[in-house]
Structure formats: C-alpha cells, structure tokens
Amino acid sequence: MMMLVDRRLAPILLANARIIDPSRDLDIPGDVLIADGVIREARRGIGAAGVPEGTEVVDCRGHVVAPGLIDMRAFIGEPGAGHRETLATASQAAAAGGVTTIVCQPDTTPVIDDPAIVDFVLRRARDTAIVHVHPMAALTKGMKGAEMTEIGLLKAAGALAFTDGDKSVTNAQVMRRALTYANDFDALIVHHTEDPDLVGEGVMNEGEYAARLGLMGVPRAAETIMLERDVRLVELTGGRYHAASLTCGESLDVLRRAKNEGLSITASASINHLTLNENDIGPYRTFLKLAPPLRAENDRAMLVGAIGPGLIDVIMSDHNPQDVETKRLPFAEAAPGAIGIETMLTAGLRLVHSGDLSLITLLKAMSSRPADILGLPGGTLRTGSPADVIVFDPDLPWVLDPTELKSKCKNTPFDEAKLQGRVVRTVVAGRTVYEYV
Amino acid sequence: MNIAPKSSFVLSQRHLLGIEGLSREDIIGLLDLSGEFVDLNRQIEKKTATLRGRTLVNLFFEVSTRTQASFELAGKRLGADVMNMSVSTSSMRKGETLIDTAITLNAMRPDIIVVRHHASGAVELLARKVDCSVINAGDGSHEHPTQALLDALTIRRRKGHIEGLTVAICGDILHSRVARSNIILLNTLGARVRVVAPSTLLPAGIERFGVEATRDMREGLAGADIVMMLRLQKERMSGSFIPSMGEFSHYFGLDEKKLSYAKPDALVMHPGPMNRGIEIDTAVADGAQSLIRDQVEMGVAVRMAVLEALSRHLPNA
C-alpha cells in the first residue's frame, strides 16, 4: 500500500507523446514532466536530457497528452440523492473519462443556494472525490425562479457560477436583476434556455418523428425565445452570461448576433446533442430522452459546425444519472437525462474520426475554453500549471459495456456502441487517479 | 357446417404493435381472414376451437367498453379462456410499474395479451418483457391497429376496394392513435388521405405522412368517398387547443350540410364513443350514409382474425 502511494507521489514523465495544449494552440511531439503537483515542462527531449531520480517514466508512444478535461455541466445526486450518484462515484467516472474537473449543478436536496451547502459540497468532494469538484450555486432561492440567492456570499464560499440547473428563470424581471446584481461581483450566470410553457407536454423534438411516435413535441422556439430574451437582458445589464445547453441551428443565429454585438455571452452544447439526433430514439429508447431534447440531424450538424469557429464555446457532458425506476417507463413518463461524463471524450472523438473537428478544437472546447470562462487554473500544460493531465489513445476501438461504467446509474445513450479512442491515464494534481490496463 | 377458416394466412410477426411495419400483404391477408369471420359471426354457431386451451388476457390501463368487449368476444368465439384486467382493479394503482405488471402476468403463462395504455410506446415496452404475443389495443397517441383494420374492412366491404378512394379524417389528429394507424394503413393500400382539423390539433410534420392537410371542412370533404370523424377528448375541448366546444362544432362538427360537400354516396365513420352534437350530429350518425354500426360488427371479426393469425405463431400451434 505504501509503495503504491509513494509511486503516485513520484514525478511522472509522460514520454514520446503527441502533446496537445489547446490553451497555446500547441500540437507537438514531446515529453511532459510532472512533479510536486504541477507541470514542470512540456517540450521535446526532456527525457533525453535526464529526469529526477525516482521519476515514473511512462511511454506514451501513439498516445495524446492533453490538459485534463473540465466538464462544465454535471448533475450529481449528492447531497440528497446518493442512490443516483455521489461525488465519489461521479469523480471515478470522471477520472475514467479524462475529466479532471467536474462542475456540479445546484439541483441537489437541499438546493445549493446557501453558502453552508457550498461548503459542504467542497468538503465532501475533498474527502471523497478523486478529481476536482466545483459547485455552481442556484441563481434563485430554492431554484424557484423568484428571488435571487446570496450571490456575493455564495461566490466567496466557492460557487463557480450561478444557475437554476435544468430550470429556466421565466420571470424576466428576476433575470434582469440577477444579471445586474451578479455583475457587481463579476459572477457568471449560466442559464437553461427552455421556455417551460412552450415545452408543455413535449418530450422530444417537434416534427415528423414525434408525430409518428405519437409523442408531443418541443418546438425549437422554446429555446430561441428564451435565448433571445436573455440576449436582450444581457444587453440591458452588461452581465456575464452563458447559455447552458443549446440544441438547434436557430439558436446559433441568435448567438452569432449577440457575439457580434460584443456582448459577454458564451454557450455550451452537450456531447449528446453533438453526436446523436432524434432518430436515435428509435423505438422509444428512454435513455435518449433528454431535456432539452435531441434535435434533427441538420441541427446536430450545425452545432458541430459551430465548435470550430468558437461560436459554441464549450462541450459538456450534461451528465445526469437516472436509475432504472425513473427510466424503465413509457417514454413520456420517463425522467430525462443521460450519463456522459465517462464517455464525453470518447464520443467527441467520433467527430474527430469523422473529420468534422480537429483534435485540438475538440480538446479546446472541453478544457481551455471552460477554464477561461469559469476562471479556473486548469485547461493548459503551461509550466507551473496544476498537473491535471490526461493520456489517451485516440484510436483504440472498444465496445461500451454499461456494467463497466463507474457511474452508479447506467443510463448511457451509447449502450453497446462501438467507440474509438480511450483514456489510458488520468492525473489530478500530479497523482495518477486512473489507469486503463 | 365447416367453420374453420379457409385462409392459411400467418402474420409476419409475433406481435401486432402497430400498422407501421405491416406489409401490404399482411394487411390484405388480415382483411381476407377477417372477411371469413364476418360470415361466421352471422351464423348461429359462432364458435371455433382454434384457441382452445389458450389464455387471452385483456390488460386495459385505460377505460374502454367497446374495444375490450370486442376482444373478449373475439377470444371467446375462438375458444380461448379470456381474462379481463382493468386498471381500476390492478396493482398499478399501488405503484407497481408497467414492467413489473408485465413480468408478473408473463409468469402466469398467457398466450396472448391485449394491451391498452395511455402512454405512447407503452405496449411496445411491455412486449419486450413477455414471452407471449402482444396486441396493441391503443397506446397513447401512437397507434390503434385493430381499429384501422376494422375501418379498412368496413370500407372494403361497402366500396369493394380501398385503392383510389379519397378518405377525409377529421378532428383531433394530434392526439389520435386512430388517425395515425388509419393514415398508414390507407396509404399502404393506395387511398388518398386528407386530414381536416384546426391547426392546433394537427401534429407538426403531418405533411410528411403523405396526407393533404386542411383546416376547412368544405375543402377537405370535397369529393371524399369516406368521411372519418374522430372523437374529441373532453379535456381538449376548452381553452388550450380550441376555444370552445361550440366553436369546434361550428367549424368541424359533421352535420348534413357539411356532409353534402362530400360525394353523394360518401360514407360516414366514427371509431366511437361519439360526442353527439359536437364532432357529429345525430342525424348523420344514425343516417343512411353512416357505417358506424358496421364498424362495430367488423371489429369483432378483425380481432378474431388477428388472434387467429397470431396464434399460428404460438408454440405447438
């Protein structure tokens, strides 16, 4: 046991790798030396020049070394729904997927709307999680959409941003004041853009396919109307705003105009919406019931096309563990959500293998961009940065067996999917927390 | 008296979950077999022994009088033991899930389960968990295949054919499983299908079903051979989808005047139960052009044909 711990504390040389550092647009062959929890150097020929005694030398031939991923949107059940997921199990899933920082959502029980609960989550994570965990706090008390939370105190306690999770704040006045007030603390507001009245009974994308399945649809306007409103409020208030999960082509037009106007607006898309479409629902597969719903193929293609130019800034997992009891139901009655933290990178590599994205673009949207937006120190291999590093084989073929997933729930949309590319080592703060053998 | 059906038709699948997925040959085979049962049902001796020893379970999560009675009679006339289970007496009310119910029922070794459920896809979900054949007796807004088959049989017997006919389906298309199953079946058999409804009761993408959509009864019924009215569910009647029963009835209720827009020999259908005076006037419902009672008669024959055709898949059949 002691040996193991010693080995993990030893310096690590990741040798003969393809180094990709999206924070510097760097894609070179070389070595990365990690010691004392930080990155010492990332360049060609470190190994040849000699490394400190006791260094663990890992041959990374054929593998990519990159900054650990930052997952900007993950729903975790702790506190209150530990049967779905705990910070510990989520962190193990994250480590296996190359995610070294989880940004968890405030829809816990109780809701993360009080500095003491932020403190609880941070302590719990410190004691049980093997990757970094940062909570977002609720934007409104109890996520009820009526009164803003203690944004200043919550931020001081460690809340990374403010959001009502998968709920939209429908009251424009509440949103306006929250944006205005948050601006005094330079706090980021992250918003789920889905008008609940337009969603109504809708459970999948509105259109032919929903009509054929006899399911009620969610129009794209449910998203664009809310996004458009928010853009006007950001214009009015000068606040800092992030659209939590965009799904359709029309939203990209709204986003493009907002960015062209110079507003402080950024946006995410989930890995699900970038790699799947409504047809994947097939015969009522509830694991593909998501909120917002999977859209049409041309929406998916347009979202993917928005990653390269940086219109969509961030790719996140939208990790949402749901157990059998909430998923083994008729489609309309099943809970929305899919797990994804462990498969985010692998699924994203589909877009690289298909030629739609370059590897560095994919990694940027999963590491350096979220780091910039959230003000986190990770997402880079610069000397002196925290040693949150992953090694992955971009080509390794495998078939996903849900029983091997680390998450407590197995509601993966990639159930038995053929995948290509896999994380082989995850290092958090200089310690190896996951190894694939 | 020879009462065994002459047709040796076997359905290409173990379950009947929808019209979607049935081939033209499947549909015609079922209709032909149904025709034989119509004749049988008009005899004094109506029983056959095809399903003797078999157990048929009618599992209804949604209240139904005629469909359940129709399946029950069909099963009994084929010699099966029929058990009716309805939601008011089942343990679903005690929190048991649909799948638990399926697994429990399956352990009792039924041969065929007929299921009606309020959620689209629920019957398919249940079918995946049982070993016997499953018949969809209506799932949410998705499909109601035996209704579409009995409608087709009714039309075919009166018009002699279905190909080339213009069929106007009117009313709440959005929530109607009857409409979906009928659109698919009638298209497969070469009819020209129109849907007539206020735009709030038409699903997005309906034009992709190969139908013409209109919100005007005069336009929709012009030249129609068949006018098929749908039931408007009470909870949809005010406020959210249409302003009022009165306004809906004014524009879409089938009375003698609106029926006059159709061909003079047009026939009127309704899957029942009817809201008289709302989607259909009594004078039309009970008039000379109405096929509504024929539909009920054809219903039993079609369900016998479906049971018979599926039973030919059962072990030891």
GROMACS .gro file of C-alpha atoms in nm, chain A residues 77-369:
model
  293
   77GLY     CA    1  -2.711   1.338  -0.655
   78GLU     CA    2  -2.510   1.446  -0.352
   79PRO     CA    3  -2.647   1.572  -0.122
   80GLY     CA    4  -2.991   1.418  -0.123
   81ALA     CA    5  -2.996   1.157  -0.399
   82GLY     CA    6  -2.694   0.940  -0.333
   83HIS     CA    7  -2.869   0.644  -0.493
   84ARG     CA    8  -2.828   0.821  -0.827
   85GLU     CA    9  -2.471   0.937  -0.787
   86THR     CA   10  -2.235   1.051  -0.517
   87LEU     CA   11  -1.945   1.290  -0.554
   88ALA     CA   12  -1.721   0.985  -0.513
   89THR     CA   13  -1.879   0.777  -0.791
   90ALA     CA   14  -1.909   1.075  -1.022
   91SER     CA   15  -1.543   1.150  -0.969
   92GLN     CA   16  -1.445   0.791  -1.051
   93ALA     CA   17  -1.650   0.809  -1.370
   94ALA     CA   18  -1.491   1.143  -1.447
   95ALA     CA   19  -1.139   1.011  -1.396
   96ALA     CA   20  -1.209   0.717  -1.626
   97GLY     CA   21  -1.333   0.961  -1.887
   98GLY     CA   22  -1.043   1.203  -1.863
   99VAL     CA   23  -1.236   1.469  -1.675
  100THR     CA   24  -1.022   1.623  -1.401
  101THR     CA   25  -1.265   1.896  -1.301
  102ILE     CA   26  -1.638   1.848  -1.251
  103VAL     CA   27  -1.863   2.149  -1.229
  104CYS     CA   28  -2.169   2.018  -1.050
  105GLN     CA   29  -2.517   2.163  -1.065
  106PRO     CA   30  -2.715   2.302  -0.770
  107ASP     CA   31  -3.031   2.089  -0.810
  108THR     CA   32  -2.948   1.880  -0.505
  109THR     CA   33  -3.158   1.823  -0.194
  110PRO     CA   34  -3.124   2.068  -0.036
  111VAL     CA   35  -3.059   2.300  -0.327
  112ILE     CA   36  -2.714   2.461  -0.330
  113ASP     CA   37  -2.845   2.808  -0.251
  114ASP     CA   38  -2.673   2.870   0.080
  115PRO     CA   39  -2.301   2.922   0.148
  116ALA     CA   40  -2.306   2.637   0.402
  117ILE     CA   41  -2.411   2.391   0.134
  118VAL     CA   42  -2.137   2.511  -0.100
  119ASP     CA   43  -1.900   2.448   0.186
  120PHE     CA   44  -2.049   2.101   0.243
  121VAL     CA   45  -2.006   2.003  -0.121
  122LEU     CA   46  -1.649   2.127  -0.130
  123ARG     CA   47  -1.558   1.938   0.190
  124ARG     CA   48  -1.735   1.624   0.077
  125ALA     CA   49  -1.553   1.641  -0.255
  126ARG     CA   50  -1.219   1.698  -0.084
  127ASP     CA   51  -1.276   1.389   0.133
  128THR     CA   52  -1.430   1.151  -0.121
  129ALA     CA   53  -1.370   1.263  -0.479
  130ILE     CA   54  -1.061   1.179  -0.683
  131VAL     CA   55  -1.094   1.475  -0.921
  132HIS     CA   56  -1.159   1.846  -0.860
  133VAL     CA   57  -1.520   1.937  -0.794
  134HIS     CA   58  -1.661   2.287  -0.808
  135PRO     CA   59  -2.029   2.354  -0.748
  136MET     CA   60  -2.239   2.608  -0.926
  137ALA     CA   61  -2.488   2.769  -0.689
  138ALA     CA   62  -2.853   2.832  -0.753
  139LEU     CA   63  -2.937   3.162  -0.915
  140THR     CA   64  -3.268   3.185  -0.731
  141LYS     CA   65  -3.359   3.062  -0.384
  142GLY     CA   66  -3.474   2.700  -0.397
  143MET     CA   67  -3.438   2.728  -0.776
  144LYS     CA   68  -3.791   2.861  -0.769
  145GLY     CA   69  -3.723   3.145  -1.009
  146ALA     CA   70  -3.849   3.419  -0.778
  147GLU     CA   71  -3.575   3.565  -0.554
  148MET     CA   72  -3.204   3.581  -0.624
  149THR     CA   73  -2.964   3.396  -0.396
  150GLU     CA   74  -2.679   3.550  -0.195
  151ILE     CA   75  -2.459   3.578  -0.499
  152GLY     CA   76  -2.175   3.756  -0.321
  153LEU     CA   77  -2.154   3.524  -0.023
  154LEU     CA   78  -2.200   3.213  -0.236
  155LYS     CA   79  -1.923   3.318  -0.467
  156ALA     CA   80  -1.697   3.388  -0.170
  157ALA     CA   81  -1.778   3.038  -0.040
  158GLY     CA   82  -1.659   2.887  -0.368
  159ALA     CA   83  -1.957   2.878  -0.602
  160LEU     CA   84  -1.816   2.894  -0.951
  161ALA     CA   85  -2.122   3.033  -1.128
  162PHE     CA   86  -2.496   3.076  -1.080
  163THR     CA   87  -2.765   2.872  -1.243
  164ASP     CA   88  -3.101   2.715  -1.181
  165GLY     CA   89  -2.974   2.390  -1.334
  166ASP     CA   90  -3.222   2.249  -1.580
  167LYS     CA   91  -3.484   2.507  -1.495
  168SER     CA   92  -3.536   2.832  -1.677
  169VAL     CA   93  -3.599   3.158  -1.494
  170THR     CA   94  -3.917   3.261  -1.671
  171ASN     CA   95  -3.963   3.593  -1.493
  172ALA     CA   96  -3.766   3.847  -1.699
  173GLN     CA   97  -3.754   4.095  -1.413
  174VAL     CA   98  -3.590   3.837  -1.184
  175MET     CA   99  -3.341   3.756  -1.456
  176ARG     CA  100  -3.269   4.121  -1.524
  177ARG     CA  101  -3.197   4.197  -1.158
  178ALA     CA  102  -2.988   3.883  -1.114
  179LEU     CA  103  -2.775   3.976  -1.415
  180THR     CA  104  -2.737   4.331  -1.289
  181TYR     CA  105  -2.652   4.228  -0.934
  182ALA     CA  106  -2.420   3.944  -1.036
  183ASN     CA  107  -2.225   4.192  -1.244
  184ASP     CA  108  -2.116   4.371  -0.925
  185PHE     CA  109  -1.937   4.050  -0.823
  186ASP     CA  110  -1.824   3.961  -1.175
  187ALA     CA  111  -2.029   3.646  -1.130
  188LEU     CA  112  -2.120   3.430  -1.428
  189ILE     CA  113  -2.482   3.337  -1.485
  190VAL     CA  114  -2.549   3.009  -1.661
  191HIS     CA  115  -2.899   2.962  -1.791
  192HIS     CA  116  -3.103   2.671  -1.923
  193THR     CA  117  -3.287   2.825  -2.217
  194GLU     CA  118  -3.615   2.640  -2.250
  195ASP     CA  119  -3.950   2.814  -2.208
  196PRO     CA  120  -4.145   2.571  -1.987
  197ASP     CA  121  -4.482   2.677  -2.125
  198LEU     CA  122  -4.373   2.608  -2.481
  199VAL     CA  123  -4.227   2.277  -2.370
  200GLY     CA  124  -4.563   2.190  -2.219
  201GLU     CA  125  -4.625   1.817  -2.254
  202GLY     CA  126  -4.345   1.792  -2.509
  203VAL     CA  127  -4.095   1.510  -2.463
  204MET     CA  128  -3.895   1.513  -2.787
  205ASN     CA  129  -3.814   1.737  -3.081
  206GLU     CA  130  -4.128   1.862  -3.251
  207GLY     CA  131  -4.163   1.727  -3.602
  208GLU     CA  132  -4.242   1.425  -3.812
  209TYR     CA  133  -4.066   1.177  -3.591
  210ALA     CA  134  -4.250   1.285  -3.276
  211ALA     CA  135  -4.575   1.275  -3.472
  212ARG     CA  136  -4.503   0.919  -3.585
  213LEU     CA  137  -4.428   0.804  -3.232
  214GLY     CA  138  -4.739   0.978  -3.103
  215LEU     CA  139  -4.527   1.189  -2.868
  216MET     CA  140  -4.582   1.556  -2.804
  217GLY     CA  141  -4.309   1.781  -2.943
  218VAL     CA  142  -4.091   2.060  -2.809
  219PRO     CA  143  -4.055   2.335  -3.070
  220ARG     CA  144  -3.717   2.494  -3.132
  221ALA     CA  145  -3.878   2.825  -3.041
  222ALA     CA  146  -3.891   2.710  -2.678
  223GLU     CA  147  -3.516   2.756  -2.684
  224THR     CA  148  -3.472   3.050  -2.918
  225ILE     CA  149  -3.731   3.268  -2.747
  226MET     CA  150  -3.564   3.225  -2.409
  227LEU     CA  151  -3.217   3.278  -2.557
  228GLU     CA  152  -3.329   3.586  -2.747
  229ARG     CA  153  -3.483   3.731  -2.429
  230ASP     CA  154  -3.163   3.665  -2.237
  231VAL     CA  155  -2.953   3.833  -2.505
  232ARG     CA  156  -3.166   4.148  -2.471
  233LEU     CA  157  -3.130   4.135  -2.092
  234VAL     CA  158  -2.754   4.100  -2.117
  235GLU     CA  159  -2.754   4.397  -2.349
  236LEU     CA  160  -2.956   4.589  -2.091
  237THR     CA  161  -2.749   4.489  -1.790
  238GLY     CA  162  -2.399   4.424  -1.919
  239GLY     CA  163  -2.394   4.097  -1.725
  240ARG     CA  164  -2.181   3.792  -1.795
  241TYR     CA  165  -2.394   3.512  -1.934
  242HIS     CA  166  -2.353   3.154  -2.052
  243ALA     CA  167  -2.623   2.956  -2.235
  244ALA     CA  168  -2.615   2.618  -2.064
  245SER     CA  169  -2.717   2.382  -2.342
  246LEU     CA  170  -2.806   2.487  -2.694
  247THR     CA  171  -2.952   2.238  -2.937
  248CYS     CA  172  -3.069   2.394  -3.259
  249GLY     CA  173  -2.950   2.583  -3.563
  250GLU     CA  174  -3.176   2.880  -3.499
  251SER     CA  175  -3.009   2.941  -3.164
  252LEU     CA  176  -2.676   2.977  -3.341
  253ASP     CA  177  -2.812   3.276  -3.534
  254VAL     CA  178  -2.917   3.441  -3.207
  255LEU     CA  179  -2.581   3.363  -3.052
  256ARG     CA  180  -2.386   3.491  -3.351
  257ARG     CA  181  -2.565   3.825  -3.344
  258ALA     CA  182  -2.509   3.860  -2.970
  259LYS     CA  183  -2.139   3.786  -3.001
  260ASN     CA  184  -2.105   4.023  -3.294
  261GLU     CA  185  -2.259   4.295  -3.080
  262GLY     CA  186  -1.978   4.235  -2.834
  263LEU     CA  187  -2.198   4.110  -2.551
  264SER     CA  188  -2.041   3.895  -2.284
  265ILE     CA  189  -2.217   3.578  -2.392
  266THR     CA  190  -2.081   3.228  -2.426
  267ALA     CA  191  -2.252   2.896  -2.482
  268SER     CA  192  -2.229   2.520  -2.438
  269ALA     CA  193  -2.364   2.225  -2.625
  270SER     CA  194  -2.384   1.880  -2.473
  271ILE     CA  195  -2.190   1.591  -2.619
  272ASN     CA  196  -2.526   1.419  -2.673
  273HIS     CA  197  -2.659   1.694  -2.896
  274LEU     CA  198  -2.335   1.691  -3.095
  275THR     CA  199  -2.325   1.319  -3.158
  276LEU     CA  200  -2.688   1.200  -3.158
  277ASN     CA  201  -3.015   1.309  -3.313
  278GLU     CA  202  -3.386   1.244  -3.266
  279ASN     CA  203  -3.377   0.934  -3.487
  280ASP     CA  204  -3.155   0.763  -3.231
  281ILE     CA  205  -3.459   0.747  -3.003
  282GLY     CA  206  -3.573   0.462  -3.228
  283PRO     CA  207  -3.838   0.253  -3.059
  284TYR     CA  208  -3.893   0.479  -2.758
  285ARG     CA  209  -3.544   0.445  -2.605
  286THR     CA  210  -3.580   0.638  -2.281
  287PHE     CA  211  -3.201   0.669  -2.236
  288LEU     CA  212  -3.220   0.917  -2.524
  289LYS     CA  213  -3.492   1.122  -2.363
  290LEU     CA  214  -3.315   1.446  -2.281
  291ALA     CA  215  -3.408   1.798  -2.180
  292PRO     CA  216  -3.363   1.993  -2.399
  293PRO     CA  217  -3.447   1.715  -2.646
  294LEU     CA  218  -3.228   1.570  -2.918
  295ARG     CA  219  -3.298   1.761  -3.238
  296ALA     CA  220  -3.283   1.680  -3.607
  297GLU     CA  221  -2.968   1.576  -3.792
  298ASN     CA  222  -2.922   1.917  -3.953
  299ASP     CA  223  -2.935   2.082  -3.608
  300ARG     CA  224  -2.667   1.843  -3.488
  301ALA     CA  225  -2.452   1.914  -3.791
  302MET     CA  226  -2.489   2.290  -3.744
  303LEU     CA  227  -2.393   2.263  -3.375
  304VAL     CA  228  -2.081   2.068  -3.469
  305GLY     CA  229  -2.001   2.330  -3.730
  306ALA     CA  230  -2.023   2.599  -3.461
  307ILE     CA  231  -1.749   2.443  -3.247
  308GLY     CA  232  -1.457   2.513  -3.480
  309PRO     CA  233  -1.520   2.889  -3.514
  310GLY     CA  234  -1.582   2.908  -3.138
  311LEU     CA  235  -1.943   3.014  -3.170
  312ILE     CA  236  -2.026   2.728  -2.936
  313ASP     CA  237  -1.754   2.767  -2.677
  314VAL     CA  238  -1.786   2.459  -2.462
  315ILE     CA  239  -1.874   2.092  -2.495
  316MET     CA  240  -2.007   1.948  -2.170
  317SER     CA  241  -2.139   1.607  -2.069
  318ASP     CA  242  -2.476   1.708  -1.922
  319HIS     CA  243  -2.415   1.403  -1.703
  320ASN     CA  244  -2.747   1.313  -1.545
  321PRO     CA  245  -2.768   0.978  -1.370
  322GLN     CA  246  -3.117   0.827  -1.362
  323ASP     CA  247  -3.187   0.488  -1.214
  324VAL     CA  248  -3.395   0.206  -1.354
  325GLU     CA  249  -3.707   0.318  -1.170
  326THR     CA  250  -3.715   0.651  -1.348
  327LYS     CA  251  -3.612   0.520  -1.690
  328ARG     CA  252  -3.790   0.184  -1.733
  329LEU     CA  253  -4.116   0.359  -1.808
  330PRO     CA  254  -4.311   0.461  -2.115
  331PHE     CA  255  -4.119   0.738  -2.292
  332ALA     CA  256  -4.342   1.028  -2.190
  333GLU     CA  257  -4.330   0.919  -1.826
  334ALA     CA  258  -3.956   0.853  -1.802
  335ALA     CA  259  -3.719   1.107  -1.649
  336PRO     CA  260  -3.499   1.299  -1.894
  337GLY     CA  261  -3.120   1.280  -1.884
  338ALA     CA  262  -2.824   1.062  -1.972
  339ILE     CA  263  -2.495   0.988  -1.805
  340GLY     CA  264  -2.199   1.107  -2.006
  341ILE     CA  265  -1.901   1.220  -1.802
  342GLU     CA  266  -1.717   0.895  -1.866
  343THR     CA  267  -1.786   0.886  -2.241
  344MET     CA  268  -1.764   1.257  -2.325
  345LEU     CA  269  -1.416   1.243  -2.474
  346THR     CA  270  -1.466   0.910  -2.650
  347ALA     CA  271  -1.794   1.025  -2.800
  348GLY     CA  272  -1.630   1.352  -2.900
  349LEU     CA  273  -1.358   1.158  -3.080
  350ARG     CA  274  -1.629   1.036  -3.318
  351LEU     CA  275  -1.636   1.390  -3.450
  352VAL     CA  276  -1.260   1.384  -3.495
  353HIS     CA  277  -1.260   1.045  -3.667
  354SER     CA  278  -1.540   1.161  -3.896
  355GLY     CA  279  -1.330   1.461  -3.996
  356ASP     CA  280  -1.574   1.718  -3.857
  357LEU     CA  281  -1.342   1.854  -3.587
  358SER     CA  282  -0.969   1.866  -3.533
  359LEU     CA  283  -0.848   1.704  -3.215
  360ILE     CA  284  -0.720   2.032  -3.076
  361THR     CA  285  -1.056   2.201  -3.140
  362LEU     CA  286  -1.236   1.924  -2.956
  363LEU     CA  287  -0.997   1.945  -2.662
  364LYS     CA  288  -1.018   2.323  -2.650
  365ALA     CA  289  -1.397   2.307  -2.611
  366MET     CA  290  -1.355   2.054  -2.330
  367SER     CA  291  -1.066   2.210  -2.140
  368SER     CA  292  -0.915   2.551  -2.210
  369ARG     CA  293  -1.240   2.727  -2.307
   0.00000   0.00000   0.00000
